[in-house]
mmCIF file of C-alpha atoms in Angstrom:
data_model
loop_
_atom_site.group_PDB
_atom_site.id
_atom_site.type_symbol
_atom_site.label_atom_id
_atom_site.label_comp_id
_atom_site.label_asym_id
_atom_site.label_seq_id
_atom_site.Cartn_x
_atom_site.Cartn_y
_atom_site.Cartn_z
ATOM 1 C CA MET A 8 129.308 69.089 179.617
ATOM 2 C CA PRO A 9 130.209 68.482 175.947
ATOM 3 C CA LYS A 10 130.511 71.492 173.645
ATOM 4 C CA GLN A 11 127.317 72.091 171.708
ATOM 5 C CA THR A 12 127.333 72.231 167.953
ATOM 6 C CA LYS A 13 125.020 74.954 166.883
ATOM 7 C CA ALA A 14 122.786 74.535 163.916
ATOM 8 C CA PRO A 15 122.813 77.711 161.899
ATOM 9 C CA MET A 16 120.188 80.212 162.926
ATOM 10 C CA LEU A 17 120.497 81.848 159.552
ATOM 11 C CA LYS A 18 119.115 80.191 156.504
ATOM 12 C CA VAL A 19 118.584 81.815 153.156
ATOM 13 C CA THR A 20 115.267 80.405 152.122
ATOM 14 C CA THR A 21 112.142 81.393 150.250
ATOM 15 C CA LYS A 22 109.788 82.997 152.692
ATOM 16 C CA SER A 23 106.207 81.871 153.184
ATOM 17 C CA PRO A 24 103.381 84.340 152.445
ATOM 18 C CA GLU A 25 103.032 85.033 156.203
ATOM 19 C CA GLN A 26 106.715 85.909 156.525
ATOM 20 C CA ARG A 27 106.634 88.128 153.473
ATOM 21 C CA SER A 28 103.536 89.755 154.975
ATOM 22 C CA PHE A 29 105.444 90.432 158.193
ATOM 23 C CA MET A 30 108.248 91.980 156.231
ATOM 24 C CA SER A 31 105.948 94.238 154.223
ATOM 25 C CA VAL A 32 103.850 95.284 157.235
ATOM 26 C CA SER A 33 106.570 95.847 159.819
ATOM 27 C CA VAL A 34 109.920 96.632 158.208
ATOM 28 C CA PRO A 35 110.522 98.961 155.247
ATOM 29 C CA GLU A 36 112.010 97.105 152.264
ATOM 30 C CA HIS A 37 115.035 99.351 151.834
ATOM 31 C CA THR A 38 116.469 98.801 155.333
ATOM 32 C CA VAL A 39 119.375 96.558 156.212
ATOM 33 C CA MET A 40 117.303 95.145 159.123
ATOM 34 C CA ARG A 41 114.682 93.831 156.714
ATOM 35 C CA GLN A 42 117.361 92.083 154.700
ATOM 36 C CA CYS A 43 118.814 90.551 157.903
ATOM 37 C CA LEU A 44 115.379 89.389 159.044
ATOM 38 C CA ASN A 45 114.967 87.632 155.732
ATOM 39 C CA TRP A 46 117.909 85.452 156.744
ATOM 40 C CA LEU A 47 116.694 84.706 160.278
ATOM 41 C CA ASP A 48 115.231 81.286 161.033
ATOM 42 C CA CYS A 49 112.694 82.020 163.756
ATOM 43 C CA HIS A 50 111.945 78.288 164.139
ATOM 44 C CA TYR A 51 115.492 77.588 165.338
ATOM 45 C CA GLN A 52 115.702 75.327 168.397
ATOM 46 C CA ASP A 53 118.782 75.337 170.606
ATOM 47 C CA LEU A 54 119.850 71.921 171.804
ATOM 48 C CA PHE A 55 120.381 72.968 175.419
ATOM 49 C CA ALA A 56 118.373 76.136 175.913
ATOM 50 C CA ASP A 57 115.244 74.576 174.365
ATOM 51 C CA HIS A 58 115.585 71.278 176.209
ATOM 52 C CA ARG A 59 112.112 70.295 177.455
ATOM 53 C CA THR A 60 110.576 73.404 175.943
ATOM 54 C CA LYS A 61 107.228 72.732 174.297
ATOM 55 C CA LYS A 62 106.555 75.802 172.165
ATOM 56 C CA CYS A 63 108.444 78.999 173.000
ATOM 57 C CA PHE A 64 111.748 78.180 171.318
ATOM 58 C CA ILE A 65 114.797 80.423 171.252
ATOM 59 C CA GLY A 66 114.420 81.294 167.562
ATOM 60 C CA ALA A 67 110.875 82.597 168.124
ATOM 61 C CA VAL A 68 111.943 84.538 171.215
ATOM 62 C CA VAL A 69 114.796 86.226 169.320
ATOM 63 C CA ALA A 70 112.360 87.007 166.453
ATOM 64 C CA LEU A 71 109.795 88.507 168.886
ATOM 65 C CA PHE A 72 112.399 90.680 170.526
ATOM 66 C CA LEU A 73 113.823 91.800 167.189
ATOM 67 C CA GLU A 74 110.362 92.737 165.949
ATOM 68 C CA ALA A 75 109.667 94.495 169.257
ATOM 69 C CA THR A 76 112.920 96.445 168.964
ATOM 70 C CA LEU A 77 112.124 97.489 165.417
ATOM 71 C CA ARG A 78 108.616 98.604 166.404
ATOM 72 C CA LYS A 79 109.867 100.223 169.660
ATOM 73 C CA ARG A 80 107.674 98.228 172.001
ATOM 74 C CA LYS A 81 108.227 99.378 175.542
ATOM 75 C CA SER A 82 107.539 96.266 177.611
ATOM 76 C CA ILE A 83 107.322 92.502 177.559
ATOM 77 C CA GLU A 84 103.621 92.819 178.253
ATOM 78 C CA GLU A 85 103.233 94.895 175.095
ATOM 79 C CA ILE A 86 105.115 92.237 173.124
ATOM 80 C CA CYS A 87 102.769 89.536 174.408
ATOM 81 C CA LEU A 88 99.658 91.563 173.656
ATOM 82 C CA HIS A 89 100.904 92.349 170.164
ATOM 83 C CA LEU A 90 101.535 88.652 169.549
ATOM 84 C CA GLN A 91 97.988 87.803 170.681
ATOM 85 C CA SER A 92 96.433 90.386 168.370
ATOM 86 C CA ARG A 93 98.415 89.708 165.187
ATOM 87 C CA LYS A 94 97.701 86.548 163.213
ATOM 88 C CA TRP A 95 100.712 87.133 160.898
ATOM 89 C CA LEU A 96 103.050 87.249 163.901
ATOM 90 C CA GLN A 97 101.527 84.087 165.334
ATOM 91 C CA GLU A 98 102.056 82.292 162.008
ATOM 92 C CA TRP A 99 105.586 83.618 161.667
ATOM 93 C CA THR A 100 106.686 82.491 165.138
ATOM 94 C CA ARG A 101 104.316 79.527 165.455
ATOM 95 C CA LEU A 102 103.170 80.947 168.801
ATOM 96 C CA THR A 103 99.547 81.860 169.465
ATOM 97 C CA SER A 104 100.299 83.439 172.779
ATOM 98 C CA VAL A 105 102.914 83.630 175.488
ATOM 99 C CA SER A 106 102.810 84.992 179.016
ATOM 100 C CA PRO A 107 105.101 87.857 179.994
ATOM 101 C CA SER A 108 106.727 85.716 182.690
ATOM 102 C CA THR A 109 107.484 82.951 180.197
ATOM 103 C CA LEU A 110 108.900 85.401 177.675
ATOM 104 C CA TYR A 111 111.039 87.026 180.393
ATOM 105 C CA GLY A 112 112.308 83.611 181.552
ATOM 106 C CA ARG A 113 113.141 82.600 177.993
ATOM 107 C CA LEU A 114 114.955 85.916 177.467
ATOM 108 C CA GLU A 115 117.163 85.123 180.460
ATOM 109 C CA GLN A 116 117.892 81.684 179.010
ATOM 110 C CA ILE A 117 119.167 82.887 175.639
ATOM 111 C CA PRO A 118 122.867 82.087 175.674
ATOM 112 C CA LEU A 119 125.066 85.095 174.927
ATOM 113 C CA SER A 120 127.175 82.834 172.717
ATOM 114 C CA LEU A 121 124.097 82.195 170.557
ATOM 115 C CA LEU A 122 123.558 85.922 170.001
ATOM 116 C CA GLN A 123 127.238 86.365 169.244
ATOM 117 C CA GLU A 124 127.070 83.516 166.726
ATOM 118 C CA LEU A 125 123.896 84.982 165.172
ATOM 119 C CA TYR A 126 125.642 88.346 164.819
ATOM 120 C CA ARG A 127 128.689 86.687 163.260
ATOM 121 C CA GLN A 128 126.510 84.691 160.854
ATOM 122 C CA LEU A 129 124.695 87.863 159.804
ATOM 123 C CA LEU A 130 127.956 89.629 159.130
ATOM 124 C CA ASP A 131 129.231 86.656 157.157
ATOM 125 C CA GLU A 132 126.045 86.476 155.117
ATOM 126 C CA ILE A 133 126.158 90.206 154.413
ATOM 127 C CA ALA A 134 129.811 89.908 153.416
ATOM 128 C CA ARG A 135 129.036 87.014 151.050
ATOM 129 C CA HIS A 136 126.184 88.968 149.548
ATOM 130 C CA TYR A 137 128.332 92.029 148.821
ATOM 131 C CA ILE A 138 131.617 90.326 147.915
ATOM 132 C CA GLY A 139 133.133 91.805 144.772
ATOM 133 C CA LYS A 140 130.703 94.703 144.634
ATOM 134 C CA PRO A 141 132.378 98.121 144.348
ATOM 135 C CA GLY A 142 130.440 99.957 147.042
ATOM 136 C CA LEU A 143 129.166 103.509 146.793
ATOM 137 C CA PRO A 144 130.623 106.043 144.337
ATOM 138 C CA ASP A 145 133.055 108.444 146.039
ATOM 139 C CA ILE A 146 132.823 106.465 149.287
ATOM 140 C CA GLY A 147 133.770 102.865 148.511
ATOM 141 C CA PRO A 148 132.592 99.759 150.361
ATOM 142 C CA LEU A 149 130.688 100.106 153.620
ATOM 143 C CA TYR A 150 131.467 98.035 156.707
ATOM 144 C CA ALA A 151 129.228 96.856 159.554
ATOM 145 C CA VAL A 152 130.319 98.294 162.899
ATOM 146 C CA ASP A 153 129.051 97.150 166.264
ATOM 147 C CA SER A 154 128.252 100.334 168.209
ATOM 148 C CA THR A 155 127.237 98.636 171.457
ATOM 149 C CA GLU A 156 127.795 100.886 174.449
ATOM 150 C CA ILE A 157 129.244 99.235 177.517
ATOM 151 C CA ALA A 158 128.867 101.220 180.746
ATOM 152 C CA LEU A 159 131.734 100.822 183.184
ATOM 153 C CA PRO A 160 132.074 102.126 186.708
ATOM 154 C CA PRO A 161 134.355 105.217 186.857
ATOM 155 C CA HIS A 162 137.239 103.330 188.542
ATOM 156 C CA ARG A 163 137.150 100.630 185.813
ATOM 157 C CA GLY A 164 136.951 103.008 182.871
ATOM 158 C CA LEU A 165 139.838 105.401 183.612
ATOM 159 C CA TRP A 166 141.915 103.885 180.799
ATOM 160 C CA ALA A 167 139.257 105.087 178.301
ATOM 161 C CA PHE A 168 139.979 108.756 178.994
#
């Protein structure tokens, strides 16, 4: 299978009124997450993962799960119900509804490499935005750190002690 060239999932663009509405309703303006969501293209379509997909594209799925994470939604069913009840979210993702089983299936199809690339693009965009800026007084520049916890079985993690 030939290597896929990924179109950037991050685009710095002017947001539509619906997207600005999402940002003002859901995510406080002063947070880093809001700034990162401003760069996210939730209409992104992956060449392979979205093959033969009619409406629930990878970009929208990532956007739904990011919004759900920010709002601390506890289940896929809650994400689906929230989508059905919020016009602004439907306009932002271009989805009017999605079933929990479809959303779960799409979640399983998101390539890990795509999420890694999205993370790298976000870090690059943040770095470009802050290049040449002095940072905080008495602290200096701040750096993004991935604090993902990886659980290992005891016999595999002995080196960590």
